[in-house]
mmCIF file of N, CA and C in Angstrom:
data_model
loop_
_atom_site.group_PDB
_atom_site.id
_atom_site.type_symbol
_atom_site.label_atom_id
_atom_site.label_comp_id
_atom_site.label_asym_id
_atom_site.label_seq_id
_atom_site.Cartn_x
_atom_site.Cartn_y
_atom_site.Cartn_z
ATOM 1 N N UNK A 1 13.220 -42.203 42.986
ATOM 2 C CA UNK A 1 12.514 -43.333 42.432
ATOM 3 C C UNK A 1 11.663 -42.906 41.250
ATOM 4 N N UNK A 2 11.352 -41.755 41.101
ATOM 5 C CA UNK A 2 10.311 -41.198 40.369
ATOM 6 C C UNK A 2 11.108 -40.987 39.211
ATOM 7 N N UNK A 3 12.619 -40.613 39.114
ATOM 8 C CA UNK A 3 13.455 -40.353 38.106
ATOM 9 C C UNK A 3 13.657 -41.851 37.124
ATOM 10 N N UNK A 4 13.557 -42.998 38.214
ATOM 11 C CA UNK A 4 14.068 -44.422 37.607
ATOM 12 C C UNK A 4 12.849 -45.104 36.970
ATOM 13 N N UNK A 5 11.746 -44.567 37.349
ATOM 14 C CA UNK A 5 10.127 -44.538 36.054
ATOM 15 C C UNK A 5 9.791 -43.983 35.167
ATOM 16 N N UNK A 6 10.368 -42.955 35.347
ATOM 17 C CA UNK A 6 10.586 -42.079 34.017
ATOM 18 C C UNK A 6 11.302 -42.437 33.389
ATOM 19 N N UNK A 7 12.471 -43.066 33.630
ATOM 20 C CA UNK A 7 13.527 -42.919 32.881
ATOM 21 C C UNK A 7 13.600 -44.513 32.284
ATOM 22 N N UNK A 8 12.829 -45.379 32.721
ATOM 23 C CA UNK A 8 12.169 -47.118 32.638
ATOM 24 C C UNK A 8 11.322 -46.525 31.338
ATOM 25 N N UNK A 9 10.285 -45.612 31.853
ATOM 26 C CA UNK A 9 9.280 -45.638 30.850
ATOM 27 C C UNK A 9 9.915 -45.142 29.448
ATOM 28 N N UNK A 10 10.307 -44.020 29.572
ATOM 29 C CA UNK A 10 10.804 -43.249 28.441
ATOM 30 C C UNK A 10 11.587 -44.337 27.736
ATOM 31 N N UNK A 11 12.764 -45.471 28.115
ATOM 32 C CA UNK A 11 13.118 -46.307 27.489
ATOM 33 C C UNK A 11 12.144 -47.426 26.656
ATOM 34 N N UNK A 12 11.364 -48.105 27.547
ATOM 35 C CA UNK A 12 9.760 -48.483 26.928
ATOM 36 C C UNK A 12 9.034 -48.298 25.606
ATOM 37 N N UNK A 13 9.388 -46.750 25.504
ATOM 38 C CA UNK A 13 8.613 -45.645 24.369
ATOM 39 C C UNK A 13 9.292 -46.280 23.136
ATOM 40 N N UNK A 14 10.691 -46.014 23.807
ATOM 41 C CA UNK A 14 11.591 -45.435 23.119
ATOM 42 C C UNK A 14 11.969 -46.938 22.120
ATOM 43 N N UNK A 15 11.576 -47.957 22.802
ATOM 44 C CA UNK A 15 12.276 -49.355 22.647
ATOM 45 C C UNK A 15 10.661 -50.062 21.535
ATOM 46 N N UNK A 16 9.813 -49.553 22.087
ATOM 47 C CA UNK A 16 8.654 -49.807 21.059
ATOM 48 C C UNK A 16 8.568 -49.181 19.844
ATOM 49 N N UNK A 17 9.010 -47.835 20.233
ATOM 50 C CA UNK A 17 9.405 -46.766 18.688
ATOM 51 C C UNK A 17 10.251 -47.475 17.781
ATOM 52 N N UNK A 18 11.229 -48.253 18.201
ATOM 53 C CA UNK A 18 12.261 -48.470 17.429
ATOM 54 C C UNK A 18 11.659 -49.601 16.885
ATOM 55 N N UNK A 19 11.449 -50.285 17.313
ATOM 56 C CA UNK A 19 10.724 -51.778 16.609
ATOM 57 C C UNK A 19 9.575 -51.720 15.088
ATOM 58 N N UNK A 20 9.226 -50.498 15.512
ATOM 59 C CA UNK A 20 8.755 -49.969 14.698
ATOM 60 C C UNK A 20 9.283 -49.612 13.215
ATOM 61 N N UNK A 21 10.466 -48.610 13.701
ATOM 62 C CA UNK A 21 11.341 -48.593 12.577
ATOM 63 C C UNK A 21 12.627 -48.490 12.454
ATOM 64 N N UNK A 22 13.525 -47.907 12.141
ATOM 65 C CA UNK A 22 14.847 -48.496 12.318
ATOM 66 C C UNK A 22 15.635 -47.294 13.798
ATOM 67 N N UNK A 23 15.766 -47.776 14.292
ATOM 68 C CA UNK A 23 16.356 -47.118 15.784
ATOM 69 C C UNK A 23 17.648 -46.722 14.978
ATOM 70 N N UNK A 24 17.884 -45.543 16.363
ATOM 71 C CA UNK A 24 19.116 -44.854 16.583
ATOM 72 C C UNK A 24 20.407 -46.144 16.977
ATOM 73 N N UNK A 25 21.527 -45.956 16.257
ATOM 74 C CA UNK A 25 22.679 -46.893 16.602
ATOM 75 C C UNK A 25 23.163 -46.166 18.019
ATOM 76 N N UNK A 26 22.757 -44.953 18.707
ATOM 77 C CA UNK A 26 23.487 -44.780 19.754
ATOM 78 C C UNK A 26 22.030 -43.974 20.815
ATOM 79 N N UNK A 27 22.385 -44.469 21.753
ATOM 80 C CA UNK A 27 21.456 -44.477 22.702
ATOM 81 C C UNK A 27 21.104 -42.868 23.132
ATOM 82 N N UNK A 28 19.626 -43.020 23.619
ATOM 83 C CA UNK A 28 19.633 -41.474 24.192
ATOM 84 C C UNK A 28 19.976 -41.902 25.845
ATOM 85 N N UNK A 29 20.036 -40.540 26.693
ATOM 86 C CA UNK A 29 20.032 -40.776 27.955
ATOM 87 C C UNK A 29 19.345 -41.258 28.518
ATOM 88 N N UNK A 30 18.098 -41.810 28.521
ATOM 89 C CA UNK A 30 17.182 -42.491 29.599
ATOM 90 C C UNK A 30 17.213 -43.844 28.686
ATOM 91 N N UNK A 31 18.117 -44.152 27.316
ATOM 92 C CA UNK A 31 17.942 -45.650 26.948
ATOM 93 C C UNK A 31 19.508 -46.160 27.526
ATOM 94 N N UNK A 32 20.363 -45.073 27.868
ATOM 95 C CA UNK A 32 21.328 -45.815 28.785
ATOM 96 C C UNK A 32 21.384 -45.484 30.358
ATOM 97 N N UNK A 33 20.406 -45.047 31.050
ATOM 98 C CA UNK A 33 20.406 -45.404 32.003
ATOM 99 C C UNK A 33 19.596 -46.349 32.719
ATOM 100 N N UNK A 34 18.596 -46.988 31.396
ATOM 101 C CA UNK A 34 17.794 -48.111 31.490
ATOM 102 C C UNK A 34 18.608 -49.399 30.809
ATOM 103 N N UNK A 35 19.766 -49.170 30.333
ATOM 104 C CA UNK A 35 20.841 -50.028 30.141
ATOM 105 C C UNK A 35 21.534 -50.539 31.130
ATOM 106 N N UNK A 36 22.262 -49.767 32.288
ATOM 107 C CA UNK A 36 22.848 -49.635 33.462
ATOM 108 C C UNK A 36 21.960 -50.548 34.440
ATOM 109 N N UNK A 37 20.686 -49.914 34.716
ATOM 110 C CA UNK A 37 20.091 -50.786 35.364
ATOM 111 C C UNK A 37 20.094 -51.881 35.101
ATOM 112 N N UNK A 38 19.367 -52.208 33.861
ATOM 113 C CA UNK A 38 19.528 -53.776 33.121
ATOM 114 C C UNK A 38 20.774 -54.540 33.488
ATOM 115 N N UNK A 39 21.656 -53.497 33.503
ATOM 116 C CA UNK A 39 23.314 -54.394 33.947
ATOM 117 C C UNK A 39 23.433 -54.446 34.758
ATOM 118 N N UNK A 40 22.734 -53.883 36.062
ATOM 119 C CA UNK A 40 22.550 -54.310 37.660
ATOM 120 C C UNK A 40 21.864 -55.544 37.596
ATOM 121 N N UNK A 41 20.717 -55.649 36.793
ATOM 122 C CA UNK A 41 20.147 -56.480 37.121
ATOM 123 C C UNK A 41 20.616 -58.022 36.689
ATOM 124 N N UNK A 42 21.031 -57.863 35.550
ATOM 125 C CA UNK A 42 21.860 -59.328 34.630
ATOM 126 C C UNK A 42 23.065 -60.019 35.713
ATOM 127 N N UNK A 43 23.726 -58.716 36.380
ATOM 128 C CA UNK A 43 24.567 -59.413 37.420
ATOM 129 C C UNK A 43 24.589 -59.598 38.844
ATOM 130 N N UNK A 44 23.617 -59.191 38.767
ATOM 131 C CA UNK A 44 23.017 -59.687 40.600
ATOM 132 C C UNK A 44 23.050 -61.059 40.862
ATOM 133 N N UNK A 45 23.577 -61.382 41.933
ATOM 134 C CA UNK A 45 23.355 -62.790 42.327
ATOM 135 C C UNK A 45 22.198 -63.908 42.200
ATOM 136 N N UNK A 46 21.184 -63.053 42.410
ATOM 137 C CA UNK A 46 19.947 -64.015 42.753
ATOM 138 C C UNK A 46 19.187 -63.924 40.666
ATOM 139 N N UNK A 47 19.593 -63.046 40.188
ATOM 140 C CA UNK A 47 18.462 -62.704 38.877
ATOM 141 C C UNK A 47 20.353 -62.620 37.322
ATOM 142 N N UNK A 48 21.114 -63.646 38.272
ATOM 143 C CA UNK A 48 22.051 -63.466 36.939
ATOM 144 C C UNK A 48 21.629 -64.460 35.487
ATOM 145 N N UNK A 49 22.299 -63.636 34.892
ATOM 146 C CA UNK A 49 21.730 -64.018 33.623
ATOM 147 C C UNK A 49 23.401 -63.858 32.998
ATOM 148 N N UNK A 50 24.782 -64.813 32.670
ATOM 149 C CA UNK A 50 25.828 -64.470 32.110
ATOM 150 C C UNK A 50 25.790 -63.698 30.282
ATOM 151 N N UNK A 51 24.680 -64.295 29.438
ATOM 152 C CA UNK A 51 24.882 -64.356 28.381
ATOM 153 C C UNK A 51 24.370 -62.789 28.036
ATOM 154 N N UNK A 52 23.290 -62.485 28.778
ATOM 155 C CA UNK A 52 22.637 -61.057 28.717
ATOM 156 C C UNK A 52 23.368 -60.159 29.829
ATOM 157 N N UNK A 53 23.864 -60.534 30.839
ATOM 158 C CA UNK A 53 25.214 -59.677 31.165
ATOM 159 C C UNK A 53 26.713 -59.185 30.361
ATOM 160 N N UNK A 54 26.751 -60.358 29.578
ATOM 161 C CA UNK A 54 28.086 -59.788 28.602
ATOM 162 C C UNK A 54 27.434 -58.784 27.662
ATOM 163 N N UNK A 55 26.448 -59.108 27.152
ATOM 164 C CA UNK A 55 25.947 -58.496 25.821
ATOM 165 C C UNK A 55 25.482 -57.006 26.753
ATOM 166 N N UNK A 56 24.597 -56.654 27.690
ATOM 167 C CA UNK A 56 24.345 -55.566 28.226
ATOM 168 C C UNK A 56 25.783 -54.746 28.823
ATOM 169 N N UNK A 57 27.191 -55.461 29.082
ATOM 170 C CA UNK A 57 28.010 -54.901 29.524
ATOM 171 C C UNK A 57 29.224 -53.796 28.444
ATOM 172 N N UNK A 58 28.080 -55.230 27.012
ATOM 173 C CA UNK A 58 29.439 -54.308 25.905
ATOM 174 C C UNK A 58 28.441 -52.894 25.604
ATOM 175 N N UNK A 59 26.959 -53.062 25.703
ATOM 176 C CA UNK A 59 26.139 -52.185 25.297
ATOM 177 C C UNK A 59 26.617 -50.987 26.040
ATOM 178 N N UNK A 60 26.337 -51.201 27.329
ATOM 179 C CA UNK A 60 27.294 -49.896 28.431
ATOM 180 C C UNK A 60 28.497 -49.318 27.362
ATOM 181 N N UNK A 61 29.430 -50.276 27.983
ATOM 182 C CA UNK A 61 30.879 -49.648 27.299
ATOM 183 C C UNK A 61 30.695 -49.071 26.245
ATOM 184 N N UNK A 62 30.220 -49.379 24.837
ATOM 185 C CA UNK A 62 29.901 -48.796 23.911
ATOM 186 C C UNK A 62 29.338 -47.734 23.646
ATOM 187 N N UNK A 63 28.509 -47.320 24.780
ATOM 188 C CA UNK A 63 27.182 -45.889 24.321
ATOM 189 C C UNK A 63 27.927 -44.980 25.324
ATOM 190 N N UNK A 64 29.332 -45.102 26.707
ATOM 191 C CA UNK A 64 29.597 -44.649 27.446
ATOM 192 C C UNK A 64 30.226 -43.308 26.969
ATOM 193 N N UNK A 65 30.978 -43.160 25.955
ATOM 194 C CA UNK A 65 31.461 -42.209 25.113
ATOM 195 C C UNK A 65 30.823 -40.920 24.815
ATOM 196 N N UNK A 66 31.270 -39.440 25.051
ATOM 197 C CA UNK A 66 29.951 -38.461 25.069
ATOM 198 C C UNK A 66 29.235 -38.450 25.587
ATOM 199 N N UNK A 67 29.100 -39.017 26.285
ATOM 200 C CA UNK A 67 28.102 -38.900 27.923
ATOM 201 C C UNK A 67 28.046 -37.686 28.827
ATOM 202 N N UNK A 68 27.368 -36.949 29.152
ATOM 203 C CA UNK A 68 27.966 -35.794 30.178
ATOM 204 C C UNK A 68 27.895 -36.488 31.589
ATOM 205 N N UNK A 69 28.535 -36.176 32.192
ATOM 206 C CA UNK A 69 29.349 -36.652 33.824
ATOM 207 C C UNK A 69 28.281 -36.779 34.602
ATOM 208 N N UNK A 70 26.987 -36.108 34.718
ATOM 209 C CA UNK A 70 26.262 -36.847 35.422
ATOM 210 C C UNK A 70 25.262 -38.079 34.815
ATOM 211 N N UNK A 71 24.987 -37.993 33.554
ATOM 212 C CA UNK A 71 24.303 -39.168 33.345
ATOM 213 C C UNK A 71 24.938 -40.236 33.422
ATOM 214 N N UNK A 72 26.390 -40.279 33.192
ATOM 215 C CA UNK A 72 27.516 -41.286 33.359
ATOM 216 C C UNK A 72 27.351 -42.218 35.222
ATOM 217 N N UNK A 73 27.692 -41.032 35.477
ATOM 218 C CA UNK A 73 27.220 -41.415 37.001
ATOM 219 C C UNK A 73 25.915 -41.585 37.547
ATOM 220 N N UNK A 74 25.016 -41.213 37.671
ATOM 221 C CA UNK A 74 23.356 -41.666 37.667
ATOM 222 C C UNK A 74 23.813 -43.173 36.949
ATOM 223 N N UNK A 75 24.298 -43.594 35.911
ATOM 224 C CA UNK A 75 24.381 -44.766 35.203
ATOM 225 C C UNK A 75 24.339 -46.275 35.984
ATOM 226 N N UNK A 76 25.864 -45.635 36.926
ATOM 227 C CA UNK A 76 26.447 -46.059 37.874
ATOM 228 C C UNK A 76 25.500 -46.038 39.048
ATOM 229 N N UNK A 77 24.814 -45.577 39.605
ATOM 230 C CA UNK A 77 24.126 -45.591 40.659
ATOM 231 C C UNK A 77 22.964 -46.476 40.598
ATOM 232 N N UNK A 78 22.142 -46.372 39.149
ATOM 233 C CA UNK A 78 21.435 -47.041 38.512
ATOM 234 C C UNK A 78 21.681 -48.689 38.666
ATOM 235 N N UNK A 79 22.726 -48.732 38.400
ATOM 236 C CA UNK A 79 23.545 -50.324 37.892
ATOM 237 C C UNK A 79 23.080 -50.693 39.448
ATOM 238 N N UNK A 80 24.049 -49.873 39.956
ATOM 239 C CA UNK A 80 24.349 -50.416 41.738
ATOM 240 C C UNK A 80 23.028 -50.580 42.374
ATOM 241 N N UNK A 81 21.923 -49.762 42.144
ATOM 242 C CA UNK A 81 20.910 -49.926 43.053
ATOM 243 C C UNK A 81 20.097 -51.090 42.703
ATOM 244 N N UNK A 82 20.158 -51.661 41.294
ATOM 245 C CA UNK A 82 19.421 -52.449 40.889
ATOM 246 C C UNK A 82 20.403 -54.003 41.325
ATOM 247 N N UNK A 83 21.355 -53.733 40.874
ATOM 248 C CA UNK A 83 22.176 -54.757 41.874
ATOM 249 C C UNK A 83 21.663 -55.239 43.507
ATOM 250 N N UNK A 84 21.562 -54.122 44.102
ATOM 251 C CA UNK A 84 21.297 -53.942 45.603
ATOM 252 C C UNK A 84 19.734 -54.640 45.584
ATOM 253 N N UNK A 85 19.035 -54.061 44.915
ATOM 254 C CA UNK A 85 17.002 -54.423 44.926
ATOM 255 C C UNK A 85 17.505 -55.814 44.578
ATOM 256 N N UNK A 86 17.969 -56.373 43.698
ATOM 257 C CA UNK A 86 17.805 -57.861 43.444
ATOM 258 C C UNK A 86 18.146 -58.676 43.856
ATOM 259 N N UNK A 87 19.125 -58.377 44.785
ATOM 260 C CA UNK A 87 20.055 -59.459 45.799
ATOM 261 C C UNK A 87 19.301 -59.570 46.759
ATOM 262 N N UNK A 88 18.467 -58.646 47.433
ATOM 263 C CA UNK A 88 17.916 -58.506 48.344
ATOM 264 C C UNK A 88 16.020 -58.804 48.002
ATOM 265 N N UNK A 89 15.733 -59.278 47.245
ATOM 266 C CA UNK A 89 14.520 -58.646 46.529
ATOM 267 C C UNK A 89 13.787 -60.112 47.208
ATOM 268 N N UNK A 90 12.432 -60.316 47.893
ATOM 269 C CA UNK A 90 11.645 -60.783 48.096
ATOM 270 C C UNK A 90 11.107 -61.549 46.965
ATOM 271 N N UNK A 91 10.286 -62.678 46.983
ATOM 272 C CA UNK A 91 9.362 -63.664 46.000
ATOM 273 C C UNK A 91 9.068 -62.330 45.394
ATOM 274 N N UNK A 92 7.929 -61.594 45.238
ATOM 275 C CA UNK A 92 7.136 -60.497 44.357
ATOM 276 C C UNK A 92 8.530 -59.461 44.021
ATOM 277 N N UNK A 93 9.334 -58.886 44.036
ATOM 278 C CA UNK A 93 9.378 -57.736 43.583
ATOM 279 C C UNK A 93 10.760 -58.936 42.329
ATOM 280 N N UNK A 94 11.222 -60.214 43.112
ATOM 281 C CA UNK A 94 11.822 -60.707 42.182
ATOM 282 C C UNK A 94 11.377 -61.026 40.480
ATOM 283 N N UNK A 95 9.928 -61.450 40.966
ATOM 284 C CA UNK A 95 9.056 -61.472 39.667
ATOM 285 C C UNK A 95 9.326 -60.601 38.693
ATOM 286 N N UNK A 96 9.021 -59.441 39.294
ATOM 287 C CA UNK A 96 8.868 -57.958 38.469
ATOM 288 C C UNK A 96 9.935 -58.131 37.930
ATOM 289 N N UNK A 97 11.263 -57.736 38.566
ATOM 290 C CA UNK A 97 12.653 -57.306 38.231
ATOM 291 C C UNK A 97 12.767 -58.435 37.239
ATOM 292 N N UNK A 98 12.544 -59.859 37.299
ATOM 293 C CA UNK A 98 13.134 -60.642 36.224
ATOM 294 C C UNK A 98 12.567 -60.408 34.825
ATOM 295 N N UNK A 99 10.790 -60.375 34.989
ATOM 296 C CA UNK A 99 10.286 -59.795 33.998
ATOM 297 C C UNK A 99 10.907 -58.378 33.113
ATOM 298 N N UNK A 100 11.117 -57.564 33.910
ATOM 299 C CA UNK A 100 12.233 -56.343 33.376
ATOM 300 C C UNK A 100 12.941 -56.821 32.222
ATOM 301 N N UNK A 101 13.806 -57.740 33.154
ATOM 302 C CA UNK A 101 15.090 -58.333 32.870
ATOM 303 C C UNK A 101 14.814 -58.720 31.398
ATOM 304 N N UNK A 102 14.012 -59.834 31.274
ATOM 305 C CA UNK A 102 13.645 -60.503 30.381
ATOM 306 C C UNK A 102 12.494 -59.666 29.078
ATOM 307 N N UNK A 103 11.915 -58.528 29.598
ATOM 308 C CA UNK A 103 11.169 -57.551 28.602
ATOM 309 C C UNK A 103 12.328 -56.552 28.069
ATOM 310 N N UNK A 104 12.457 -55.448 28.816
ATOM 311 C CA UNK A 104 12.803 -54.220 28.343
ATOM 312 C C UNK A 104 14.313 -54.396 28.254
ATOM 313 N N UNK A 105 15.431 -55.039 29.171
ATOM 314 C CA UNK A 105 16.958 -55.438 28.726
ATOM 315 C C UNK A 105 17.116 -55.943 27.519
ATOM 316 N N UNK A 106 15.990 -57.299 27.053
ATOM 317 C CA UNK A 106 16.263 -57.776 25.813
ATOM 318 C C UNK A 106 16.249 -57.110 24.921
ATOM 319 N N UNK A 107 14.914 -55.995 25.479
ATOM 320 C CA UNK A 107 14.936 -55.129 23.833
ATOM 321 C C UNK A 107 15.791 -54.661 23.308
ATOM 322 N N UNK A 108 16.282 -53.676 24.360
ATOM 323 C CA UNK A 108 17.331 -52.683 24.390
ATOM 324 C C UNK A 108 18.329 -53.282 23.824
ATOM 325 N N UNK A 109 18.986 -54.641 24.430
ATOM 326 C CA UNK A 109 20.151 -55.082 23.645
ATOM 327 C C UNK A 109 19.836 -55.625 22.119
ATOM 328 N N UNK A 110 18.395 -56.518 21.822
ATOM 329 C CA UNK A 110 17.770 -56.227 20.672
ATOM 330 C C UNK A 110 18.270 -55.216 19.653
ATOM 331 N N UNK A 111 17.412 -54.476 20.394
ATOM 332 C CA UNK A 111 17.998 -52.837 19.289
ATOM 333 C C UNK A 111 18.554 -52.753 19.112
ATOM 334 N N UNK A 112 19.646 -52.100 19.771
ATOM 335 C CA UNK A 112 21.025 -52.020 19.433
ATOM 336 C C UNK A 112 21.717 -53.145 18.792
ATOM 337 N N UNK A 113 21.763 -54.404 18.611
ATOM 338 C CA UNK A 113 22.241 -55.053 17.459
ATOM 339 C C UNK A 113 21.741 -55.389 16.643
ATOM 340 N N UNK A 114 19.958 -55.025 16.331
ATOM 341 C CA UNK A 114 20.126 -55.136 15.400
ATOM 342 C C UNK A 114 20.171 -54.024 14.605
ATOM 343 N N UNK A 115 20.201 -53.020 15.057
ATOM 344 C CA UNK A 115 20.806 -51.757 14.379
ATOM 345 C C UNK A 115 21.722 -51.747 13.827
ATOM 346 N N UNK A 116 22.884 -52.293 14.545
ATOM 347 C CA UNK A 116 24.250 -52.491 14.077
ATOM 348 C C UNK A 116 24.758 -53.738 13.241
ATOM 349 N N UNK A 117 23.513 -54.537 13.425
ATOM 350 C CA UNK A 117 23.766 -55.520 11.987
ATOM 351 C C UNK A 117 22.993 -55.086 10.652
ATOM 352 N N UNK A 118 22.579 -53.926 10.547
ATOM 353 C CA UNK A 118 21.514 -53.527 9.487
ATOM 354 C C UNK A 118 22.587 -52.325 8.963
ATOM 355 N N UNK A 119 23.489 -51.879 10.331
ATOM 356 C CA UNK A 119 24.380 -50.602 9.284
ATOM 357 C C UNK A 119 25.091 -51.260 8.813
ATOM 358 N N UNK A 120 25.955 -52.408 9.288
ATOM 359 C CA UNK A 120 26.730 -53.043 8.725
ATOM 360 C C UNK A 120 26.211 -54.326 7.152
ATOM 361 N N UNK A 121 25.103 -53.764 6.831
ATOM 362 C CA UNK A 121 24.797 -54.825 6.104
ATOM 363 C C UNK A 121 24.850 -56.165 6.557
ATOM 364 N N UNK A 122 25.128 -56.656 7.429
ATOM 365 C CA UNK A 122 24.980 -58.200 8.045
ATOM 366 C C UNK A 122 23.676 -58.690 8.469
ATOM 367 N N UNK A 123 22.914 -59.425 7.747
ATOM 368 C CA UNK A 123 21.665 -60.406 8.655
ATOM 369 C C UNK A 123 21.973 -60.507 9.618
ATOM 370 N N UNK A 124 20.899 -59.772 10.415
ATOM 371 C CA UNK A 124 20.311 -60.625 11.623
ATOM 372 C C UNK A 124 19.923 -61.436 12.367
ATOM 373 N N UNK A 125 20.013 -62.209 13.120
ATOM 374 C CA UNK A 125 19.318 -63.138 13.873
ATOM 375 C C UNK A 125 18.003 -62.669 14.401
ATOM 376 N N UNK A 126 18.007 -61.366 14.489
ATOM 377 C CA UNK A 126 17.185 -61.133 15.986
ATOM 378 C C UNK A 126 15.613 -60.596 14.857
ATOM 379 N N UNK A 127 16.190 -60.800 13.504
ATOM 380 C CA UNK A 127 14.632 -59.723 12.682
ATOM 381 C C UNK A 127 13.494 -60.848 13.051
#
């Protein structure tokens, strides 16, 4: 659990840094395994969200490439457990998790496009 706060926070940092100024087009390891989660959480039954599940699912697929085998998997475990907490998740911890959902997922997918509409020269929606 102590790995999935660290690895929450460090995305946090990492997701405020960028706003700041122009982010990395490809994720570090604790901004895709705070991706993964996010994608547990977008498709959980009780906290789905379809439109921020597609967009967090291409984000996965996309940053999955060059990955070493265990962050790949931690990824996966990530996804699943947050899946598992939200289906199951009580009034209070649902709060939290949606807030997540709705703070640090958006960013993340944020970032990443609009990163990728700024290499590509294409306006943004999201500036």
């Amino acid at each position: 659990m102590r790995f999935v706060t660290a690895a929450l926070t460090a995305a946090a940092l990492a997701v405020s840094a960028g706003s700041a100024m122009a982010a990395p087009a490809h994720l570090n390891d604790s901004q895709f395994l705070a991706a993964n989660r996010c994608l547990g959480l977008a498709t959980s039954r009780s906290l789905a969200a379809p439109q921020d599940a597609a967009a967090l699912r291409k984000l996965v697929h996309d940053q999955s490439f060059g990955r070493v085998g265990f962050v790949y998997d931690r990824g996966d475990e990530l996804r699943d457990d947050a899946m598992h907490d939200a289906d199951r998740a009580g009034s209070d911890l649902r709060v939290r998790l949606t807030a997540e959902r709705d703070g640090l997922c958006h960013s993340l997918v944020a970032m990443t496009s609009t990163t990728a509409a700024a290499s590509q020269g294409t306006p943004s929606s999201l500036r």
